[in-house]
mmCIF file with all atom_site columns, C-alpha atoms in Angstrom:
data_model
loop_
_atom_site.group_PDB
_atom_site.id
_atom_site.type_symbol
_atom_site.label_atom_id
_atom_site.label_alt_id
_atom_site.label_comp_id
_atom_site.label_asym_id
_atom_site.label_entity_id
_atom_site.label_seq_id
_atom_site.pdbx_PDB_ins_code
_atom_site.Cartn_x
_atom_site.Cartn_y
_atom_site.Cartn_z
_atom_site.occupancy
_atom_site.B_iso_or_equiv
_atom_site.pdbx_formal_charge
_atom_site.auth_seq_id
_atom_site.auth_comp_id
_atom_site.auth_asym_id
_atom_site.auth_atom_id
_atom_site.pdbx_PDB_model_num
ATOM 1   C CA . MET F 1 1   ? 23.255 88.838  67.743 1.00 94.00 ? 1   MET F CA 1
ATOM 2   C CA . VAL F 1 2   ? 19.546 88.284  67.325 1.00 97.00 ? 2   VAL F CA 1
ATOM 3   C CA . ILE F 1 3   ? 17.348 90.725  69.251 1.00 98.00 ? 3   ILE F CA 1
ATOM 4   C CA . PRO F 1 4   ? 13.847 89.354  69.907 1.00 97.00 ? 4   PRO F CA 1
ATOM 5   C CA . SER F 1 5   ? 11.097 91.906  69.327 1.00 96.00 ? 5   SER F CA 1
ATOM 6   C CA . ILE F 1 6   ? 7.886  92.162  71.327 1.00 97.00 ? 6   ILE F CA 1
ATOM 7   C CA . ASP F 1 7   ? 5.274  94.554  69.907 1.00 95.00 ? 7   ASP F CA 1
ATOM 8   C CA . LEU F 1 8   ? 2.526  95.543  72.348 1.00 97.00 ? 8   LEU F CA 1
ATOM 9   C CA . GLU F 1 9   ? -1.057 96.430  71.512 1.00 94.00 ? 9   GLU F CA 1
ATOM 10  C CA . GLY F 1 10  ? -3.711 96.462  74.206 1.00 94.00 ? 10  GLY F CA 1
ATOM 11  C CA . GLY F 1 11  ? -1.343 94.674  76.564 1.00 96.00 ? 11  GLY F CA 1
ATOM 12  C CA . ARG F 1 12  ? -0.925 91.777  74.141 1.00 95.00 ? 12  ARG F CA 1
ATOM 13  C CA . ALA F 1 13  ? 1.995  90.805  71.937 1.00 95.00 ? 13  ALA F CA 1
ATOM 14  C CA . VAL F 1 14  ? 1.121  91.197  68.263 1.00 93.00 ? 14  VAL F CA 1
ATOM 15  C CA . LYS F 1 15  ? 2.874  91.330  64.909 1.00 83.00 ? 15  LYS F CA 1
ATOM 16  C CA . ARG F 1 16  ? 1.628  93.905  62.440 1.00 74.00 ? 16  ARG F CA 1
ATOM 17  C CA . VAL F 1 17  ? 2.103  93.789  58.686 1.00 63.00 ? 17  VAL F CA 1
ATOM 18  C CA . ARG F 1 18  ? 3.979  96.899  57.528 1.00 57.00 ? 18  ARG F CA 1
ATOM 19  C CA . GLY F 1 19  ? 2.909  98.610  60.745 1.00 54.00 ? 19  GLY F CA 1
ATOM 20  C CA . ARG F 1 20  ? -0.772 98.857  59.825 1.00 55.00 ? 20  ARG F CA 1
ATOM 21  C CA . ARG F 1 21  ? -3.252 98.880  62.694 1.00 58.00 ? 21  ARG F CA 1
ATOM 22  C CA . GLY F 1 22  ? -5.836 96.122  62.360 1.00 54.00 ? 22  GLY F CA 1
ATOM 23  C CA . GLU F 1 23  ? -3.539 93.983  60.200 1.00 55.00 ? 23  GLU F CA 1
ATOM 24  C CA . TYR F 1 24  ? -1.825 91.870  62.808 1.00 63.00 ? 24  TYR F CA 1
ATOM 25  C CA . VAL F 1 25  ? -1.330 88.400  64.160 1.00 78.00 ? 25  VAL F CA 1
ATOM 26  C CA . PHE F 1 26  ? -1.734 87.749  67.890 1.00 83.00 ? 26  PHE F CA 1
ATOM 27  C CA . VAL F 1 27  ? 1.496  86.049  68.940 1.00 86.00 ? 27  VAL F CA 1
ATOM 28  C CA . GLY F 1 28  ? 1.040  85.401  72.649 1.00 89.00 ? 28  GLY F CA 1
ATOM 29  C CA . ASP F 1 29  ? 1.417  86.675  76.159 1.00 96.00 ? 29  ASP F CA 1
ATOM 30  C CA . PRO F 1 30  ? 4.262  89.227  76.284 1.00 97.00 ? 30  PRO F CA 1
ATOM 31  C CA . LEU F 1 31  ? 5.531  88.051  79.655 1.00 97.00 ? 31  LEU F CA 1
ATOM 32  C CA . GLU F 1 32  ? 5.701  84.439  78.488 1.00 96.00 ? 32  GLU F CA 1
ATOM 33  C CA . LEU F 1 33  ? 7.610  85.568  75.401 1.00 96.00 ? 33  LEU F CA 1
ATOM 34  C CA . ALA F 1 34  ? 10.033 87.562  77.540 1.00 97.00 ? 34  ALA F CA 1
ATOM 35  C CA . ARG F 1 35  ? 10.712 84.493  79.668 1.00 96.00 ? 35  ARG F CA 1
ATOM 36  C CA . ARG F 1 36  ? 11.205 82.440  76.517 1.00 94.00 ? 36  ARG F CA 1
ATOM 37  C CA . PHE F 1 37  ? 13.767 84.962  75.282 1.00 94.00 ? 37  PHE F CA 1
ATOM 38  C CA . SER F 1 38  ? 15.358 85.583  78.684 1.00 94.00 ? 38  SER F CA 1
ATOM 39  C CA . GLN F 1 39  ? 18.814 84.445  77.502 1.00 93.00 ? 39  GLN F CA 1
ATOM 40  C CA . ALA F 1 40  ? 18.930 87.071  74.771 1.00 96.00 ? 40  ALA F CA 1
ATOM 41  C CA . PRO F 1 41  ? 21.416 89.905  75.369 1.00 96.00 ? 41  PRO F CA 1
ATOM 42  C CA . LEU F 1 42  ? 18.721 92.452  74.510 1.00 98.00 ? 42  LEU F CA 1
ATOM 43  C CA . ILE F 1 43  ? 14.937 92.551  73.992 1.00 98.00 ? 43  ILE F CA 1
ATOM 44  C CA . HIS F 1 44  ? 13.322 95.125  71.693 1.00 98.00 ? 44  HIS F CA 1
ATOM 45  C CA . VAL F 1 45  ? 9.919  96.301  72.974 1.00 99.00 ? 45  VAL F CA 1
ATOM 46  C CA . VAL F 1 46  ? 7.553  98.514  70.977 1.00 97.00 ? 46  VAL F CA 1
ATOM 47  C CA . ASP F 1 47  ? 4.522  100.150 72.590 1.00 97.00 ? 47  ASP F CA 1
ATOM 48  C CA . LEU F 1 48  ? 2.323  100.410 69.496 1.00 94.00 ? 48  LEU F CA 1
ATOM 49  C CA . ASP F 1 49  ? -0.514 102.059 71.409 1.00 95.00 ? 49  ASP F CA 1
ATOM 50  C CA . GLY F 1 50  ? 1.906  104.584 72.861 1.00 95.00 ? 50  GLY F CA 1
ATOM 51  C CA . ALA F 1 51  ? 3.286  105.436 69.438 1.00 93.00 ? 51  ALA F CA 1
ATOM 52  C CA . GLU F 1 52  ? -0.220 106.210 68.172 1.00 92.00 ? 52  GLU F CA 1
ATOM 53  C CA . ARG F 1 53  ? -1.349 108.140 71.266 1.00 93.00 ? 53  ARG F CA 1
ATOM 54  C CA . GLY F 1 54  ? 1.865  110.091 71.707 1.00 93.00 ? 54  GLY F CA 1
ATOM 55  C CA . ALA F 1 55  ? 2.413  108.843 75.264 1.00 96.00 ? 55  ALA F CA 1
ATOM 56  C CA . PRO F 1 56  ? 3.388  105.455 76.743 1.00 97.00 ? 56  PRO F CA 1
ATOM 57  C CA . ALA F 1 57  ? 0.360  103.179 77.132 1.00 97.00 ? 57  ALA F CA 1
ATOM 58  C CA . ASN F 1 58  ? 1.754  99.794  78.209 1.00 97.00 ? 58  ASN F CA 1
ATOM 59  C CA . LEU F 1 59  ? 4.314  100.633 80.882 1.00 96.00 ? 59  LEU F CA 1
ATOM 60  C CA . ASP F 1 60  ? 2.978  97.981  83.252 1.00 97.00 ? 60  ASP F CA 1
ATOM 61  C CA . VAL F 1 61  ? 3.636  95.323  80.636 1.00 98.00 ? 61  VAL F CA 1
ATOM 62  C CA . VAL F 1 62  ? 7.048  96.805  79.851 1.00 99.00 ? 62  VAL F CA 1
ATOM 63  C CA . ALA F 1 63  ? 7.877  96.660  83.566 1.00 98.00 ? 63  ALA F CA 1
ATOM 64  C CA . ALA F 1 64  ? 6.966  92.962  83.696 1.00 98.00 ? 64  ALA F CA 1
ATOM 65  C CA . ILE F 1 65  ? 9.083  92.251  80.607 1.00 98.00 ? 65  ILE F CA 1
ATOM 66  C CA . SER F 1 66  ? 11.988 94.168  82.120 1.00 98.00 ? 66  SER F CA 1
ATOM 67  C CA . ASP F 1 67  ? 11.767 92.166  85.335 1.00 98.00 ? 67  ASP F CA 1
ATOM 68  C CA . ALA F 1 68  ? 11.823 88.930  83.342 1.00 97.00 ? 68  ALA F CA 1
ATOM 69  C CA . VAL F 1 69  ? 14.997 89.874  81.441 1.00 97.00 ? 69  VAL F CA 1
ATOM 70  C CA . GLY F 1 70  ? 16.854 91.807  84.125 1.00 97.00 ? 70  GLY F CA 1
ATOM 71  C CA . GLY F 1 71  ? 16.372 95.178  82.459 1.00 98.00 ? 71  GLY F CA 1
ATOM 72  C CA . ARG F 1 72  ? 18.134 94.091  79.253 1.00 98.00 ? 72  ARG F CA 1
ATOM 73  C CA . CYS F 1 73  ? 15.612 95.786  76.986 1.00 99.00 ? 73  CYS F CA 1
ATOM 74  C CA . GLN F 1 74  ? 15.142 98.798  74.791 1.00 99.00 ? 74  GLN F CA 1
ATOM 75  C CA . VAL F 1 75  ? 11.664 100.300 74.600 1.00 99.00 ? 75  VAL F CA 1
ATOM 76  C CA . GLY F 1 76  ? 10.048 102.780 72.251 1.00 98.00 ? 76  GLY F CA 1
ATOM 77  C CA . GLY F 1 77  ? 6.623  104.135 71.436 1.00 96.00 ? 77  GLY F CA 1
ATOM 78  C CA . GLY F 1 78  ? 5.197  107.454 72.593 1.00 95.00 ? 78  GLY F CA 1
ATOM 79  C CA . LEU F 1 79  ? 8.441  108.790 74.065 1.00 97.00 ? 79  LEU F CA 1
ATOM 80  C CA . ARG F 1 80  ? 7.972  112.462 73.218 1.00 96.00 ? 80  ARG F CA 1
ATOM 81  C CA . ASP F 1 81  ? 9.414  114.311 76.226 1.00 97.00 ? 81  ASP F CA 1
ATOM 82  C CA . PRO F 1 82  ? 12.202 113.947 78.802 1.00 97.00 ? 82  PRO F CA 1
ATOM 83  C CA . ALA F 1 83  ? 9.800  112.707 81.489 1.00 98.00 ? 83  ALA F CA 1
ATOM 84  C CA . SER F 1 84  ? 8.553  109.784 79.394 1.00 98.00 ? 84  SER F CA 1
ATOM 85  C CA . VAL F 1 85  ? 12.105 108.917 78.355 1.00 98.00 ? 85  VAL F CA 1
ATOM 86  C CA . SER F 1 86  ? 13.187 108.969 81.990 1.00 98.00 ? 86  SER F CA 1
ATOM 87  C CA . ARG F 1 87  ? 10.332 106.609 82.928 1.00 98.00 ? 87  ARG F CA 1
ATOM 88  C CA . ALA F 1 88  ? 11.309 104.275 80.107 1.00 98.00 ? 88  ALA F CA 1
ATOM 89  C CA . LEU F 1 89  ? 14.931 104.271 81.272 1.00 99.00 ? 89  LEU F CA 1
ATOM 90  C CA . ASP F 1 90  ? 13.824 103.397 84.792 1.00 98.00 ? 90  ASP F CA 1
ATOM 91  C CA . LEU F 1 91  ? 12.546 100.139 83.269 1.00 98.00 ? 91  LEU F CA 1
ATOM 92  C CA . CYS F 1 92  ? 14.919 99.342  80.402 1.00 99.00 ? 92  CYS F CA 1
ATOM 93  C CA . ASP F 1 93  ? 18.571 99.956  79.641 1.00 99.00 ? 93  ASP F CA 1
ATOM 94  C CA . TYR F 1 94  ? 17.727 101.986 76.535 1.00 99.00 ? 94  TYR F CA 1
ATOM 95  C CA . ALA F 1 95  ? 14.946 104.212 75.178 1.00 99.00 ? 95  ALA F CA 1
ATOM 96  C CA . VAL F 1 96  ? 14.090 104.196 71.478 1.00 99.00 ? 96  VAL F CA 1
ATOM 97  C CA . LEU F 1 97  ? 13.124 107.398 69.674 1.00 98.00 ? 97  LEU F CA 1
ATOM 98  C CA . GLY F 1 98  ? 11.539 107.508 66.237 1.00 95.00 ? 98  GLY F CA 1
ATOM 99  C CA . THR F 1 99  ? 10.716 110.731 64.425 1.00 93.00 ? 99  THR F CA 1
ATOM 100 C CA . LEU F 1 100 ? 11.339 113.137 67.319 1.00 96.00 ? 100 LEU F CA 1
ATOM 101 C CA . PRO F 1 101 ? 15.007 113.803 66.431 1.00 97.00 ? 101 PRO F CA 1
ATOM 102 C CA . PHE F 1 102 ? 13.852 115.180 63.084 1.00 96.00 ? 102 PHE F CA 1
ATOM 103 C CA . THR F 1 103 ? 10.573 116.876 64.012 1.00 94.00 ? 103 THR F CA 1
ATOM 104 C CA . GLU F 1 104 ? 11.882 118.460 67.228 1.00 96.00 ? 104 GLU F CA 1
ATOM 105 C CA . PRO F 1 105 ? 15.672 118.669 66.892 1.00 96.00 ? 105 PRO F CA 1
ATOM 106 C CA . ARG F 1 106 ? 16.159 121.095 69.800 1.00 96.00 ? 106 ARG F CA 1
ATOM 107 C CA . LEU F 1 107 ? 14.264 118.824 72.180 1.00 98.00 ? 107 LEU F CA 1
ATOM 108 C CA . PHE F 1 108 ? 16.250 115.857 70.908 1.00 98.00 ? 108 PHE F CA 1
ATOM 109 C CA . ASP F 1 109 ? 19.483 117.739 71.529 1.00 97.00 ? 109 ASP F CA 1
ATOM 110 C CA . GLU F 1 110 ? 18.430 118.284 75.154 1.00 97.00 ? 110 GLU F CA 1
ATOM 111 C CA . MET F 1 111 ? 17.524 114.613 75.545 1.00 98.00 ? 111 MET F CA 1
ATOM 112 C CA . ALA F 1 112 ? 20.807 113.439 74.045 1.00 98.00 ? 112 ALA F CA 1
ATOM 113 C CA . LYS F 1 113 ? 22.696 115.566 76.566 1.00 97.00 ? 113 LYS F CA 1
ATOM 114 C CA . SER F 1 114 ? 20.503 114.400 79.468 1.00 98.00 ? 114 SER F CA 1
ATOM 115 C CA . PHE F 1 115 ? 20.720 110.685 78.637 1.00 98.00 ? 115 PHE F CA 1
ATOM 116 C CA . PRO F 1 116 ? 24.149 110.098 77.047 1.00 98.00 ? 116 PRO F CA 1
ATOM 117 C CA . GLY F 1 117 ? 24.734 106.589 75.771 1.00 98.00 ? 117 GLY F CA 1
ATOM 118 C CA . ARG F 1 118 ? 21.184 105.443 76.541 1.00 99.00 ? 118 ARG F CA 1
ATOM 119 C CA . LEU F 1 119 ? 19.176 106.626 73.528 1.00 99.00 ? 119 LEU F CA 1
ATOM 120 C CA . VAL F 1 120 ? 18.540 104.569 70.410 1.00 99.00 ? 120 VAL F CA 1
ATOM 121 C CA . VAL F 1 121 ? 17.210 106.178 67.236 1.00 99.00 ? 121 VAL F CA 1
ATOM 122 C CA . SER F 1 122 ? 15.035 104.099 64.941 1.00 97.00 ? 122 SER F CA 1
ATOM 123 C CA . LEU F 1 123 ? 15.222 105.082 61.283 1.00 97.00 ? 123 LEU F CA 1
ATOM 124 C CA . ASP F 1 124 ? 12.132 103.893 59.411 1.00 95.00 ? 124 ASP F CA 1
ATOM 125 C CA . VAL F 1 125 ? 13.315 103.955 55.815 1.00 96.00 ? 125 VAL F CA 1
ATOM 126 C CA . SER F 1 126 ? 11.578 103.580 52.463 1.00 94.00 ? 126 SER F CA 1
ATOM 127 C CA . GLU F 1 127 ? 13.372 104.150 49.157 1.00 92.00 ? 127 GLU F CA 1
ATOM 128 C CA . GLY F 1 128 ? 16.065 106.264 50.799 1.00 93.00 ? 128 GLY F CA 1
ATOM 129 C CA . TRP F 1 129 ? 13.669 108.404 52.838 1.00 96.00 ? 129 TRP F CA 1
ATOM 130 C CA . VAL F 1 130 ? 13.147 108.469 56.602 1.00 96.00 ? 130 VAL F CA 1
ATOM 131 C CA . MET F 1 131 ? 9.404  108.138 57.068 1.00 94.00 ? 131 MET F CA 1
ATOM 132 C CA . GLY F 1 132 ? 6.999  109.474 59.696 1.00 89.00 ? 132 GLY F CA 1
ATOM 133 C CA . GLY F 1 133 ? 3.268  109.889 60.166 1.00 79.00 ? 133 GLY F CA 1
ATOM 134 C CA . GLY F 1 134 ? 2.618  106.195 60.552 1.00 78.00 ? 134 GLY F CA 1
ATOM 135 C CA . TRP F 1 135 ? 5.055  105.479 57.710 1.00 80.00 ? 135 TRP F CA 1
ATOM 136 C CA . THR F 1 136 ? 3.018  107.592 55.266 1.00 81.00 ? 136 THR F CA 1
ATOM 137 C CA . ALA F 1 137 ? 5.008  110.849 55.151 1.00 87.00 ? 137 ALA F CA 1
ATOM 138 C CA . ARG F 1 138 ? 8.528  111.484 53.924 1.00 94.00 ? 138 ARG F CA 1
ATOM 139 C CA . LEU F 1 139 ? 10.481 113.466 56.520 1.00 93.00 ? 139 LEU F CA 1
ATOM 140 C CA . LEU F 1 140 ? 13.952 113.789 55.013 1.00 95.00 ? 140 LEU F CA 1
ATOM 141 C CA . ARG F 1 141 ? 16.515 111.876 53.021 1.00 97.00 ? 141 ARG F CA 1
ATOM 142 C CA . LEU F 1 142 ? 18.451 109.253 54.965 1.00 97.00 ? 142 LEU F CA 1
ATOM 143 C CA . GLU F 1 143 ? 21.789 110.976 54.407 1.00 96.00 ? 143 GLU F CA 1
ATOM 144 C CA . ASP F 1 144 ? 20.380 114.230 55.809 1.00 97.00 ? 144 ASP F CA 1
ATOM 145 C CA . ALA F 1 145 ? 18.986 112.383 58.827 1.00 97.00 ? 145 ALA F CA 1
ATOM 146 C CA . LEU F 1 146 ? 22.386 110.857 59.536 1.00 97.00 ? 146 LEU F CA 1
ATOM 147 C CA . ARG F 1 147 ? 24.032 114.269 59.461 1.00 96.00 ? 147 ARG F CA 1
ATOM 148 C CA . LEU F 1 148 ? 21.571 115.499 62.106 1.00 95.00 ? 148 LEU F CA 1
ATOM 149 C CA . LEU F 1 149 ? 22.372 112.538 64.360 1.00 97.00 ? 149 LEU F CA 1
ATOM 150 C CA . GLU F 1 150 ? 26.157 112.813 64.321 1.00 96.00 ? 150 GLU F CA 1
ATOM 151 C CA . GLY F 1 151 ? 27.918 113.557 67.599 1.00 95.00 ? 151 GLY F CA 1
ATOM 152 C CA . ARG F 1 152 ? 24.963 112.653 69.854 1.00 95.00 ? 152 ARG F CA 1
ATOM 153 C CA . ASP F 1 153 ? 26.478 109.753 71.850 1.00 96.00 ? 153 ASP F CA 1
ATOM 154 C CA . LEU F 1 154 ? 23.709 107.360 70.817 1.00 98.00 ? 154 LEU F CA 1
ATOM 155 C CA . ALA F 1 155 ? 23.669 103.829 72.173 1.00 98.00 ? 155 ALA F CA 1
ATOM 156 C CA . ALA F 1 156 ? 22.612 102.452 68.792 1.00 98.00 ? 156 ALA F CA 1
ATOM 157 C CA . ALA F 1 157 ? 20.750 103.159 65.587 1.00 98.00 ? 157 ALA F CA 1
ATOM 158 C CA . ILE F 1 158 ? 18.103 100.890 64.085 1.00 98.00 ? 158 ILE F CA 1
ATOM 159 C CA . TYR F 1 159 ? 17.628 100.716 60.330 1.00 97.00 ? 159 TYR F CA 1
ATOM 160 C CA . THR F 1 160 ? 14.099 99.469  59.653 1.00 95.00 ? 160 THR F CA 1
ATOM 161 C CA . SER F 1 161 ? 13.241 98.688  56.055 1.00 94.00 ? 161 SER F CA 1
ATOM 162 C CA . ILE F 1 162 ? 9.523  99.404  56.266 1.00 90.00 ? 162 ILE F CA 1
ATOM 163 C CA . ASP F 1 163 ? 8.791  98.188  52.739 1.00 88.00 ? 163 ASP F CA 1
ATOM 164 C CA . VAL F 1 164 ? 9.378  94.610  53.906 1.00 85.00 ? 164 VAL F CA 1
ATOM 165 C CA . GLU F 1 165 ? 8.762  94.903  57.674 1.00 83.00 ? 165 GLU F CA 1
ATOM 166 C CA . GLY F 1 166 ? 6.469  92.162  58.917 1.00 74.00 ? 166 GLY F CA 1
ATOM 167 C CA . THR F 1 167 ? 6.456  90.323  55.574 1.00 79.00 ? 167 THR F CA 1
ATOM 168 C CA . GLY F 1 168 ? 9.305  87.812  55.905 1.00 80.00 ? 168 GLY F CA 1
ATOM 169 C CA . VAL F 1 169 ? 10.290 88.297  52.258 1.00 86.00 ? 169 VAL F CA 1
ATOM 170 C CA . GLY F 1 170 ? 13.907 89.125  53.072 1.00 89.00 ? 170 GLY F CA 1
ATOM 171 C CA . PRO F 1 171 ? 15.942 92.168  54.100 1.00 92.00 ? 171 PRO F CA 1
ATOM 172 C CA . LEU F 1 172 ? 16.755 95.240  52.057 1.00 88.00 ? 172 LEU F CA 1
ATOM 173 C CA . VAL F 1 173 ? 20.355 95.870  53.081 1.00 85.00 ? 173 VAL F CA 1
ATOM 174 C CA . ALA F 1 174 ? 21.657 99.375  53.788 1.00 87.00 ? 174 ALA F CA 1
ATOM 175 C CA . ASP F 1 175 ? 25.117 100.962 53.845 1.00 89.00 ? 175 ASP F CA 1
ATOM 176 C CA . VAL F 1 176 ? 26.250 100.092 57.371 1.00 94.00 ? 176 VAL F CA 1
ATOM 177 C CA . GLU F 1 177 ? 29.356 102.286 57.253 1.00 92.00 ? 177 GLU F CA 1
ATOM 178 C CA . ALA F 1 178 ? 27.236 105.375 56.611 1.00 93.00 ? 178 ALA F CA 1
ATOM 179 C CA . LEU F 1 179 ? 25.038 104.434 59.569 1.00 96.00 ? 179 LEU F CA 1
ATOM 180 C CA . ARG F 1 180 ? 28.049 103.857 61.805 1.00 94.00 ? 180 ARG F CA 1
ATOM 181 C CA . ARG F 1 181 ? 28.841 107.562 61.725 1.00 94.00 ? 181 ARG F CA 1
ATOM 182 C CA . VAL F 1 182 ? 26.025 108.120 64.232 1.00 96.00 ? 182 VAL F CA 1
ATOM 183 C CA . ALA F 1 183 ? 26.312 105.148 66.619 1.00 96.00 ? 183 ALA F CA 1
ATOM 184 C CA . LYS F 1 184 ? 28.711 102.365 67.541 1.00 89.00 ? 184 LYS F CA 1
ATOM 185 C CA . ARG F 1 185 ? 26.039 99.671  67.263 1.00 97.00 ? 185 ARG F CA 1
ATOM 186 C CA . ILE F 1 186 ? 23.823 99.338  64.208 1.00 98.00 ? 186 ILE F CA 1
ATOM 187 C CA . TYR F 1 187 ? 20.788 97.064  64.177 1.00 98.00 ? 187 TYR F CA 1
ATOM 188 C CA . TYR F 1 188 ? 18.598 95.974  61.279 1.00 97.00 ? 188 TYR F CA 1
ATOM 189 C CA . ALA F 1 189 ? 14.866 95.211  61.223 1.00 96.00 ? 189 ALA F CA 1
ATOM 190 C CA . GLY F 1 190 ? 12.484 94.210  58.444 1.00 93.00 ? 190 GLY F CA 1
ATOM 191 C CA . GLY F 1 191 ? 11.627 91.145  56.400 1.00 92.00 ? 191 GLY F CA 1
ATOM 192 C CA . VAL F 1 192 ? 13.895 88.638  58.159 1.00 95.00 ? 192 VAL F CA 1
ATOM 193 C CA . SER F 1 193 ? 12.566 85.074  58.170 1.00 93.00 ? 193 SER F CA 1
ATOM 194 C CA . SER F 1 194 ? 15.484 82.690  57.614 1.00 94.00 ? 194 SER F CA 1
ATOM 195 C CA . CYS F 1 195 ? 19.030 81.890  58.648 1.00 95.00 ? 195 CYS F CA 1
ATOM 196 C CA . ALA F 1 196 ? 20.178 82.934  55.183 1.00 95.00 ? 196 ALA F CA 1
ATOM 197 C CA . HIS F 1 197 ? 18.770 86.402  55.858 1.00 96.00 ? 197 HIS F CA 1
ATOM 198 C CA . LEU F 1 198 ? 20.678 86.569  59.146 1.00 96.00 ? 198 LEU F CA 1
ATOM 199 C CA . GLU F 1 199 ? 23.907 85.552  57.430 1.00 95.00 ? 199 GLU F CA 1
ATOM 200 C CA . LEU F 1 200 ? 23.390 88.193  54.734 1.00 95.00 ? 200 LEU F CA 1
ATOM 201 C CA . LEU F 1 201 ? 22.994 90.905  57.359 1.00 96.00 ? 201 LEU F CA 1
ATOM 202 C CA . LYS F 1 202 ? 25.989 89.653  59.322 1.00 95.00 ? 202 LYS F CA 1
ATOM 203 C CA . ARG F 1 203 ? 28.160 89.870  56.203 1.00 95.00 ? 203 ARG F CA 1
ATOM 204 C CA . ALA F 1 204 ? 26.815 93.366  55.566 1.00 96.00 ? 204 ALA F CA 1
ATOM 205 C CA . GLY F 1 205 ? 28.210 94.433  58.944 1.00 96.00 ? 205 GLY F CA 1
ATOM 206 C CA . PHE F 1 206 ? 25.143 94.849  61.161 1.00 97.00 ? 206 PHE F CA 1
ATOM 207 C CA . ASP F 1 207 ? 25.788 94.307  64.874 1.00 97.00 ? 207 ASP F CA 1
ATOM 208 C CA . GLY F 1 208 ? 22.364 92.857  65.545 1.00 97.00 ? 208 GLY F CA 1
ATOM 209 C CA . VAL F 1 209 ? 19.115 91.883  63.856 1.00 98.00 ? 209 VAL F CA 1
ATOM 210 C CA . ILE F 1 210 ? 15.725 92.602  65.404 1.00 97.00 ? 210 ILE F CA 1
ATOM 211 C CA . VAL F 1 211 ? 13.373 89.703  64.725 1.00 95.00 ? 211 VAL F CA 1
ATOM 212 C CA . GLY F 1 212 ? 9.851  88.960  65.888 1.00 90.00 ? 212 GLY F CA 1
ATOM 213 C CA . TYR F 1 213 ? 7.529  86.619  64.048 1.00 87.00 ? 213 TYR F CA 1
ATOM 214 C CA . ALA F 1 214 ? 10.234 84.354  62.608 1.00 90.00 ? 214 ALA F CA 1
ATOM 215 C CA . LEU F 1 215 ? 11.419 83.624  66.147 1.00 90.00 ? 215 LEU F CA 1
ATOM 216 C CA . TYR F 1 216 ? 7.887  82.945  67.349 1.00 87.00 ? 216 TYR F CA 1
ATOM 217 C CA . ARG F 1 217 ? 7.372  80.427  64.553 1.00 87.00 ? 217 ARG F CA 1
ATOM 218 C CA . GLY F 1 218 ? 10.704 78.707  65.174 1.00 89.00 ? 218 GLY F CA 1
ATOM 219 C CA . ASP F 1 219 ? 12.008 79.480  61.677 1.00 90.00 ? 219 ASP F CA 1
ATOM 220 C CA . LEU F 1 220 ? 15.546 80.384  62.798 1.00 93.00 ? 220 LEU F CA 1
ATOM 221 C CA . SER F 1 221 ? 17.159 77.060  63.672 1.00 89.00 ? 221 SER F CA 1
ATOM 222 C CA . CYS F 1 222 ? 20.631 78.612  63.473 1.00 91.00 ? 222 CYS F CA 1
ATOM 223 C CA . VAL F 1 223 ? 20.007 80.804  66.508 1.00 89.00 ? 223 VAL F CA 1
ATOM 224 C CA . GLY F 1 224 ? 21.774 79.232  69.473 1.00 82.00 ? 224 GLY F CA 1
ATOM 225 C CA . GLU F 1 225 ? 22.111 79.904  73.167 1.00 72.00 ? 225 GLU F CA 1
ATOM 226 C CA . GLY F 1 226 ? 22.752 83.543  73.879 1.00 72.00 ? 226 GLY F CA 1
ATOM 227 C CA . PHE F 1 227 ? 20.899 84.327  70.626 1.00 81.00 ? 227 PHE F CA 1
ATOM 228 C CA . THR F 1 228 ? 24.015 84.238  68.495 1.00 80.00 ? 228 THR F CA 1
ATOM 229 C CA . TYR F 1 229 ? 24.175 82.734  65.019 1.00 61.00 ? 229 TYR F CA 1
#
């Protein structure tokens, strides 16, 4: 399936290039986009301001998106404690965590036990390393990260290839079977801009592909009703 992505900055929907603040394209009103994608089985929402501040910053917009899609969303950005995760899960079906599982493993263990089957971990990967610090710092090797995530009853794991994220140059495919040790559903994000890219990722075994700008531009003619391809 294709999972439309809505990235929020200052209450607006934007698309950043390789995650860099100030290097973005304004893509529209987030609520209008949510209505446009209302038939999708899942919407991926990123609170960019929240990620940078360390606390959710666009919950009112997330709430409006959730209402438009019947709660079929996963939201991340600034979810650093159980209270913020709980608020996110009041709005969306799933909460997305980034570096917290690796920087605060004990806290993550508590969260995984408190919210079984409702947490998604996003792995931002560059050259085999899981990255943090705004994608500037190497945290640990991917294989070590996967070992830490095993047995946590995660809803899904997202593999984001940050070297191509936001560029549309094509995906950098990962070993899906290794990723499947930590979650039943594995999603890919980064560099997707054509139906050929979607087909490549489908053959590789990914359960879903998170796409933003290519959907906004109408580049994915193969995506049908229900956001299948």
